[in-house]
Amino acid sequence: MNRLMRMPTRRVPPRPGDTTVAAAPPPTAAPPFALRPPPAGCATITCDQAVFTSQRSALGEGYRIIAHGGGLTHRKKAELTRRSPSHGSLARDDADAFGLLAMPLAGGRVAVAHCVYAGAEHTGRGGQRVWSHYAVLDEAAFDAFGKNPMRVQRAMAIQTAPQPSLAQSLPRLELPAWRGADADDPPPAGAMLEVQLRLIDLCLMRGRWAVAGLACPTEALEWAWDLVPPCVRGRLSLSCGLGFCLGREVHITVVDSVRSGVERMIRGHDVHLRDLTQPDAPLGSPHVGWIDLIRAWAPRRRWSRVAALAGRIEGEGETLNRIARLCLDLDRAELADDEAKADLHERYLDFTPECAVEQELLAQLLAATEPPPEPDEESEDVAS
């Protein structure tokens, strides 16, 4: 079923009468991009692993899980098998192409796959064989990456290499893990900032989205995950660098172009197509206040600050907007005159914080707008 519902986003034109393969997008599609290695000095975590590919054996030669760790149950393996990419599933034909598939699993763990080509397909279908190496992380291991699947993929990429043969039983996988953005990681700016904000907006919304317009998808996705609360990161599933596939049932699928045939595939299904470079792609989530905060702080290069703030927020919805208003009013207090400070102080005297972050920000705001003490009458008499 997955093979019938899969759609590459950059392929040769379809054969006459073939309704399952998308036409190639225009030649302006984004060029291949590389994954950055992990920063130096990372701690090491361990997790279960699995490999999904096609390999001849006594059991057959089709796509299946050919090796896995001891912590994966039959139900987990069945879930991975149902949603894993198979023959022809990478979006590009380049020998060094790669893809990412990240999804929460039943029971609380998260699976992140780094998908690459592993030489020629050995069956009569031709083309290149896809090799998907999975890290299956429990909550603590995923938290060590800041609940950011792009970092997991970067950690896997430095050691994922297709093997001609594997023992069916795999040891636990060791990965370097880090939580924050790299110190030299350039944040988006200019027109790309608005693209980034629209991506963050989609992350905060419910539903399933096919998104185009990301020049550097993995970097944009890594920033987007950092700038939403952990509770949102933990529930999102993602596909990037793979052909569009309804059967994977992911929240966000990155595609090369809106003209890649995806629109025809999603017709009649509850999936929305969005070109993030288009100014008519409005912000649709109820978190506009949070988006406004990121937009206001971006020119001041406060990306790490807003990411640290997002990492401490335990809710979403109106909680994000309340925290954003507090932050922006703190900024206003820095430049306000005494009258404006008094107005801010009065406005927040009856504000009731709903979480620890709000409580801290409120205390800072009230301290910053505290009216100066009135001169003591006795002191005035002494002075006179």
Short mmCIF file of C-alpha atoms in Angstrom, two decimals:
data_model
loop_
_atom_site.label_atom_id
_atom_site.label_comp_id
_atom_site.label_asym_id
_atom_site.label_seq_id
_atom_site.Cartn_x
_atom_site.Cartn_y
_atom_site.Cartn_z
CA MET A 1 0.00 0.00 0.00
CA ASN A 2 2.77 2.43 0.86
CA ARG A 3 4.38 1.92 -2.55
CA LEU A 4 1.15 2.95 -4.28
CA MET A 5 0.81 6.05 -2.11
CA ARG A 6 4.44 7.14 -2.28
CA MET A 7 5.39 10.11 -4.41
CA PRO A 8 8.94 11.25 -5.12
CA THR A 9 9.36 15.01 -5.26
CA ARG A 10 12.05 14.94 -7.92
CA ARG A 11 11.90 12.15 -10.48
CA VAL A 12 11.78 11.50 -14.19
CA PRO A 13 8.48 12.31 -15.94
CA PRO A 14 5.83 9.63 -15.48
CA ARG A 15 5.21 6.93 -18.09
CA PRO A 16 1.99 7.32 -20.09
CA GLY A 17 -0.92 6.20 -17.98
CA ASP A 18 1.15 6.03 -14.78
CA THR A 19 -0.76 7.88 -12.05
CA THR A 20 1.48 6.98 -9.13
CA VAL A 21 4.66 8.87 -10.07
CA ALA A 22 4.90 12.64 -9.95
CA ALA A 23 6.25 14.76 -12.76
CA ALA A 24 9.65 16.33 -12.18
CA PRO A 25 9.61 19.84 -10.70
CA PRO A 26 11.23 22.75 -12.57
CA PRO A 27 15.06 22.83 -12.63
CA THR A 28 15.08 25.55 -9.96
CA ALA A 29 14.59 22.96 -7.22
CA ALA A 30 16.92 23.40 -4.26
CA PRO A 31 20.40 21.85 -4.68
CA PRO A 32 21.62 19.02 -2.45
CA PHE A 33 22.78 20.07 0.99
CA ALA A 34 25.07 18.54 3.58
CA LEU A 35 24.59 17.72 7.24
CA ARG A 36 26.89 19.49 9.67
CA PRO A 37 28.76 17.23 12.10
CA PRO A 38 27.99 17.42 15.83
CA PRO A 39 29.91 20.02 17.87
CA ALA A 40 32.97 18.91 19.82
CA GLY A 41 32.76 17.79 23.44
CA CYS A 42 29.32 16.17 23.37
CA ALA A 43 28.17 13.68 25.97
CA THR A 44 27.30 10.18 24.76
CA ILE A 45 23.90 8.49 25.02
CA THR A 46 22.84 4.96 24.08
CA CYS A 47 19.61 3.78 22.50
CA ASP A 48 18.10 0.90 20.55
CA GLN A 49 18.66 0.74 16.82
CA ALA A 50 17.28 -0.99 13.74
CA VAL A 51 18.04 -1.22 10.02
CA PHE A 52 15.29 -1.32 7.38
CA THR A 53 16.33 -2.21 3.83
CA SER A 54 16.12 -4.84 1.12
CA GLN A 55 18.61 -7.66 1.40
CA ARG A 56 18.73 -11.22 0.09
CA SER A 57 18.57 -13.84 2.81
CA ALA A 58 16.93 -17.14 3.63
CA LEU A 59 13.85 -15.14 4.62
CA GLY A 60 13.50 -13.43 1.24
CA GLU A 61 14.71 -10.31 -0.52
CA GLY A 62 12.07 -7.60 0.05
CA TYR A 63 12.24 -4.52 2.25
CA ARG A 64 12.05 -5.38 5.93
CA ILE A 65 13.88 -4.87 9.23
CA ILE A 66 17.02 -6.95 8.70
CA ALA A 67 18.66 -6.18 12.08
CA HIS A 68 17.54 -4.62 15.35
CA GLY A 69 18.35 -4.17 19.03
CA GLY A 70 16.92 -6.33 21.77
CA GLY A 71 14.66 -3.59 23.11
CA LEU A 72 12.37 -3.54 20.07
CA THR A 73 9.17 -5.51 20.42
CA HIS A 74 7.30 -7.11 17.55
CA ARG A 75 4.76 -4.28 17.72
CA LYS A 76 7.47 -1.60 17.45
CA LYS A 77 9.07 -3.37 14.49
CA ALA A 78 5.69 -3.62 12.77
CA GLU A 79 5.14 0.12 13.27
CA LEU A 80 8.55 0.94 11.79
CA THR A 81 7.98 -1.42 8.86
CA ARG A 82 4.62 0.12 8.00
CA ARG A 83 6.01 3.66 7.79
CA SER A 84 9.57 3.14 6.53
CA PRO A 85 10.78 4.27 3.08
CA SER A 86 11.38 1.52 0.56
CA HIS A 87 12.49 1.32 -3.09
CA GLY A 88 12.72 4.71 -4.82
CA SER A 89 11.67 6.65 -1.72
CA LEU A 90 14.44 9.23 -1.52
CA ALA A 91 13.46 12.53 -3.12
CA ARG A 92 16.71 12.79 -5.10
CA ASP A 93 18.72 10.45 -7.27
CA ASP A 94 22.16 11.78 -6.25
CA ALA A 95 24.39 9.04 -4.86
CA ASP A 96 24.95 11.13 -1.70
CA ALA A 97 21.26 11.96 -1.18
CA PHE A 98 19.80 11.39 2.26
CA GLY A 99 16.49 11.66 4.04
CA LEU A 100 15.05 11.95 7.53
CA LEU A 101 12.02 10.28 9.06
CA ALA A 102 11.12 11.06 12.68
CA MET A 103 8.04 9.86 14.50
CA PRO A 104 6.80 9.26 18.03
CA LEU A 105 5.95 5.61 18.66
CA ALA A 106 3.22 4.10 20.77
CA GLY A 107 4.46 3.84 24.34
CA GLY A 108 6.44 7.09 24.42
CA ARG A 109 9.62 6.36 22.49
CA VAL A 110 10.71 8.26 19.36
CA ALA A 111 12.18 6.75 16.18
CA VAL A 112 14.55 8.80 14.00
CA ALA A 113 15.80 7.33 10.70
CA HIS A 114 18.78 8.51 8.64
CA CYS A 115 18.06 7.23 5.13
CA VAL A 116 20.73 6.86 2.42
CA TYR A 117 21.38 4.89 -0.74
CA ALA A 118 23.18 1.57 -0.41
CA GLY A 119 24.26 0.78 -3.95
CA ALA A 120 22.25 -0.72 -6.77
CA GLU A 121 18.96 -2.47 -6.11
CA HIS A 122 19.58 -6.20 -6.35
CA THR A 123 16.10 -7.07 -7.63
CA GLY A 124 14.79 -6.62 -11.15
CA ARG A 125 13.31 -3.22 -10.32
CA GLY A 126 16.61 -1.41 -10.89
CA GLY A 127 17.58 1.89 -9.31
CA GLN A 128 19.23 2.35 -5.95
CA ARG A 129 18.56 0.51 -2.73
CA VAL A 130 17.43 2.59 0.26
CA TRP A 131 19.04 1.94 3.65
CA SER A 132 17.24 3.35 6.72
CA HIS A 133 19.15 3.32 9.99
CA TYR A 134 16.88 3.94 12.99
CA ALA A 135 17.70 5.28 16.42
CA VAL A 136 14.86 4.43 18.81
CA LEU A 137 15.13 6.76 21.80
CA ASP A 138 13.40 6.77 25.15
CA GLU A 139 12.35 10.08 26.68
CA ALA A 140 15.64 10.70 28.49
CA ALA A 141 17.75 9.99 25.39
CA PHE A 142 15.58 12.19 23.16
CA ASP A 143 15.69 14.95 25.78
CA ALA A 144 19.50 14.86 25.61
CA PHE A 145 19.11 16.19 22.04
CA GLY A 146 16.65 18.86 23.15
CA LYS A 147 13.90 16.70 21.61
CA ASN A 148 15.26 17.75 18.21
CA PRO A 149 15.31 14.94 15.60
CA MET A 150 17.61 16.92 13.28
CA ARG A 151 20.36 16.67 15.90
CA VAL A 152 19.78 12.94 16.18
CA GLN A 153 20.21 12.64 12.42
CA ARG A 154 23.42 14.70 12.48
CA ALA A 155 24.78 12.39 15.18
CA MET A 156 23.81 9.29 13.18
CA ALA A 157 25.23 10.57 9.90
CA ILE A 158 28.82 10.43 11.12
CA GLN A 159 28.58 6.67 11.65
CA THR A 160 25.73 5.42 9.45
CA ALA A 161 27.19 3.41 6.57
CA PRO A 162 25.40 0.58 4.79
CA GLN A 163 26.98 -2.80 5.56
CA PRO A 164 27.13 -5.74 3.15
CA SER A 165 25.96 -7.99 5.98
CA LEU A 166 24.76 -7.50 9.54
CA ALA A 167 24.09 -9.76 12.47
CA GLN A 168 20.36 -9.82 13.12
CA SER A 169 20.92 -8.76 16.73
CA LEU A 170 22.43 -5.27 17.11
CA PRO A 171 24.07 -3.74 20.20
CA ARG A 172 22.84 -0.47 21.63
CA LEU A 173 23.75 2.51 19.49
CA GLU A 174 26.11 5.14 20.94
CA LEU A 175 25.51 8.72 19.80
CA PRO A 176 26.98 12.13 20.70
CA ALA A 177 24.16 14.27 22.12
CA TRP A 178 23.79 18.02 22.65
CA ARG A 179 20.82 20.23 23.44
CA GLY A 180 21.48 23.81 22.26
CA ALA A 181 22.08 25.36 18.87
CA ASP A 182 25.70 25.42 17.70
CA ALA A 183 27.57 28.57 18.69
CA ASP A 184 28.39 29.36 15.05
CA ASP A 185 24.97 28.36 13.74
CA PRO A 186 23.77 31.34 11.64
CA PRO A 187 20.13 32.24 12.33
CA PRO A 188 17.79 33.07 9.44
CA ALA A 189 17.53 36.70 8.39
CA GLY A 190 15.73 38.87 5.88
CA ALA A 191 13.18 37.11 3.69
CA MET A 192 14.23 33.75 5.13
CA LEU A 193 13.15 34.94 8.58
CA GLU A 194 9.54 35.12 7.39
CA VAL A 195 9.87 31.64 5.86
CA GLN A 196 11.20 30.43 9.22
CA LEU A 197 8.31 32.04 11.09
CA ARG A 198 5.75 30.38 8.82
CA LEU A 199 7.44 27.03 9.46
CA ILE A 200 7.30 27.59 13.24
CA ASP A 201 3.64 28.52 12.84
CA LEU A 202 2.92 25.17 11.15
CA CYS A 203 4.78 23.30 13.90
CA LEU A 204 2.45 24.89 16.45
CA MET A 205 -0.65 24.00 14.48
CA ARG A 206 -2.36 20.64 14.38
CA GLY A 207 -2.91 18.76 11.12
CA ARG A 208 -0.76 17.40 8.31
CA TRP A 209 1.27 19.65 6.03
CA ALA A 210 3.36 19.31 2.87
CA VAL A 211 5.69 22.32 2.86
CA ALA A 212 7.95 23.75 0.15
CA GLY A 213 10.28 26.72 0.03
CA LEU A 214 13.02 25.70 2.49
CA ALA A 215 16.43 26.47 0.96
CA CYS A 216 18.32 24.61 3.74
CA PRO A 217 15.66 22.27 5.15
CA THR A 218 17.59 20.57 7.94
CA GLU A 219 18.89 23.85 9.37
CA ALA A 220 15.47 25.52 9.14
CA LEU A 221 13.83 22.51 10.80
CA GLU A 222 16.42 22.39 13.58
CA TRP A 223 15.74 26.05 14.42
CA ALA A 224 11.97 25.56 14.20
CA TRP A 225 12.04 22.67 16.68
CA ASP A 226 14.17 24.72 19.09
CA LEU A 227 11.68 27.60 19.04
CA VAL A 228 8.58 25.65 20.07
CA PRO A 229 7.93 24.09 23.50
CA PRO A 230 9.15 20.54 24.22
CA CYS A 231 5.56 19.27 24.44
CA VAL A 232 5.10 20.28 20.79
CA ARG A 233 8.44 18.77 19.69
CA GLY A 234 7.51 15.47 21.31
CA ARG A 235 4.26 15.03 19.38
CA LEU A 236 5.46 16.07 15.90
CA SER A 237 6.40 13.61 13.17
CA LEU A 238 8.50 14.68 10.21
CA SER A 239 9.71 13.61 6.78
CA CYS A 240 12.47 15.45 4.90
CA GLY A 241 14.43 14.36 1.84
CA LEU A 242 11.96 11.54 1.14
CA GLY A 243 9.25 11.29 -1.46
CA PHE A 244 5.80 12.32 -0.27
CA CYS A 245 3.84 9.36 1.09
CA LEU A 246 0.33 9.50 2.55
CA GLY A 247 0.86 6.16 4.26
CA ARG A 248 3.56 7.52 6.56
CA GLU A 249 1.01 9.79 8.24
CA VAL A 250 3.50 12.44 9.33
CA HIS A 251 2.62 15.94 10.46
CA ILE A 252 5.16 17.79 8.30
CA THR A 253 6.58 16.57 4.99
CA VAL A 254 9.18 18.76 3.32
CA VAL A 255 8.88 18.70 -0.49
CA ASP A 256 11.02 20.35 -3.16
CA SER A 257 8.23 22.19 -4.91
CA VAL A 258 4.48 22.72 -4.82
CA ARG A 259 4.55 21.78 -8.52
CA SER A 260 5.90 18.28 -7.88
CA GLY A 261 2.56 16.50 -8.17
CA VAL A 262 1.87 16.44 -4.44
CA GLU A 263 -1.28 18.55 -4.82
CA ARG A 264 -2.86 15.82 -6.91
CA MET A 265 -1.91 13.16 -4.38
CA ILE A 266 -3.36 14.96 -1.35
CA ARG A 267 -6.64 15.86 -3.03
CA GLY A 268 -9.46 14.40 -0.95
CA HIS A 269 -7.19 13.79 2.04
CA ASP A 270 -6.77 15.92 5.15
CA VAL A 271 -3.32 17.21 4.10
CA HIS A 272 -2.54 20.85 3.33
CA LEU A 273 0.08 22.12 0.87
CA ARG A 274 1.98 25.31 1.74
CA ASP A 275 4.73 27.20 -0.10
CA LEU A 276 6.46 29.04 2.73
CA THR A 277 8.11 31.56 0.39
CA GLN A 278 4.76 33.00 -0.64
CA PRO A 279 3.60 36.11 1.26
CA ASP A 280 0.01 34.93 0.87
CA ALA A 281 0.80 32.03 3.23
CA PRO A 282 -0.68 33.69 6.34
CA LEU A 283 0.08 32.79 9.92
CA GLY A 284 -2.83 30.62 10.88
CA SER A 285 -2.12 29.38 14.39
CA PRO A 286 -3.45 30.97 17.58
CA HIS A 287 0.15 31.65 18.62
CA VAL A 288 0.65 34.94 16.77
CA GLY A 289 1.99 36.61 19.92
CA TRP A 290 4.81 34.07 20.14
CA ILE A 291 5.63 34.55 16.45
CA ASP A 292 5.71 38.34 17.00
CA LEU A 293 8.21 37.87 19.83
CA ILE A 294 10.58 35.86 17.62
CA ARG A 295 10.23 38.45 14.85
CA ALA A 296 11.02 41.27 17.29
CA TRP A 297 14.03 39.50 18.82
CA ALA A 298 15.55 38.23 15.55
CA PRO A 299 17.27 41.54 14.57
CA ARG A 300 18.77 41.67 18.07
CA ARG A 301 20.17 38.13 17.60
CA ARG A 302 18.32 36.77 20.60
CA TRP A 303 17.84 33.33 19.06
CA SER A 304 19.54 31.48 21.90
CA ARG A 305 17.50 33.44 24.43
CA VAL A 306 14.15 32.63 22.85
CA ALA A 307 15.22 28.99 22.35
CA ALA A 308 16.11 28.73 26.05
CA LEU A 309 12.77 30.30 26.92
CA ALA A 310 10.88 27.89 24.65
CA GLY A 311 12.67 24.94 26.25
CA ARG A 312 11.24 25.85 29.68
CA ILE A 313 7.62 26.30 28.60
CA GLU A 314 5.37 23.40 29.54
CA GLY A 315 2.26 24.43 27.62
CA GLU A 316 1.19 25.94 24.34
CA GLY A 317 -1.75 28.00 23.10
CA GLU A 318 -2.42 31.11 25.16
CA THR A 319 0.51 30.31 27.47
CA LEU A 320 2.92 31.18 24.65
CA ASN A 321 1.12 34.44 23.92
CA ARG A 322 1.12 35.47 27.59
CA ILE A 323 4.85 34.85 27.90
CA ALA A 324 5.48 36.73 24.66
CA ARG A 325 3.55 39.77 25.95
CA LEU A 326 5.58 39.78 29.16
CA CYS A 327 8.86 39.64 27.21
CA LEU A 328 7.87 42.44 24.84
CA ASP A 329 6.65 44.62 27.71
CA LEU A 330 9.98 44.05 29.46
CA ASP A 331 11.66 45.38 26.31
CA ARG A 332 9.37 48.40 26.35
CA ALA A 333 10.20 49.06 29.99
CA GLU A 334 13.89 49.43 29.12
CA LEU A 335 13.14 52.47 26.94
CA ALA A 336 10.04 53.84 28.68
CA ASP A 337 9.83 57.13 30.53
CA ASP A 338 8.50 57.29 34.09
CA GLU A 339 4.89 57.73 32.96
CA ALA A 340 4.99 54.74 30.62
CA LYS A 341 6.69 52.63 33.30
CA ALA A 342 3.99 53.57 35.79
CA ASP A 343 1.33 52.53 33.28
CA LEU A 344 3.03 49.14 32.74
CA HIS A 345 3.42 48.65 36.49
CA GLU A 346 -0.26 49.37 37.11
CA ARG A 347 -1.34 47.05 34.32
CA TYR A 348 0.57 44.06 35.74
CA LEU A 349 -0.21 44.50 39.43
CA ASP A 350 -3.23 42.18 39.11
CA PHE A 351 -1.59 39.79 36.62
CA THR A 352 -1.73 36.19 37.87
CA PRO A 353 1.13 34.03 36.56
CA GLU A 354 0.22 30.51 35.50
CA CYS A 355 3.69 28.95 35.38
CA ALA A 356 7.21 29.44 36.72
CA VAL A 357 8.38 31.24 33.55
CA GLU A 358 5.55 33.76 33.82
CA GLN A 359 6.28 34.25 37.51
CA GLU A 360 9.95 35.06 36.81
CA LEU A 361 9.15 37.43 33.96
CA LEU A 362 6.47 39.18 36.01
CA ALA A 363 8.91 39.75 38.87
CA GLN A 364 11.45 41.24 36.45
CA LEU A 365 8.81 43.50 34.87
CA LEU A 366 7.47 44.80 38.17
CA ALA A 367 11.01 45.48 39.38
CA ALA A 368 11.88 47.30 36.14
CA THR A 369 8.78 49.51 36.36
CA GLU A 370 8.77 50.13 40.12
CA PRO A 371 8.06 53.86 40.68
CA PRO A 372 10.93 55.74 42.31
CA PRO A 373 10.43 56.29 46.05
CA GLU A 374 8.85 59.60 46.98
CA PRO A 375 11.07 61.97 48.95
CA ASP A 376 10.64 61.63 52.71
CA GLU A 377 9.21 64.79 54.32
CA GLU A 378 11.64 64.61 57.22
CA SER A 379 14.56 64.35 54.79
CA GLU A 380 13.27 67.41 52.96
CA ASP A 381 13.19 69.40 56.22
CA VAL A 382 16.77 68.43 57.01
CA ALA A 383 17.88 69.42 53.55
CA SER A 384 16.21 72.80 53.85
#
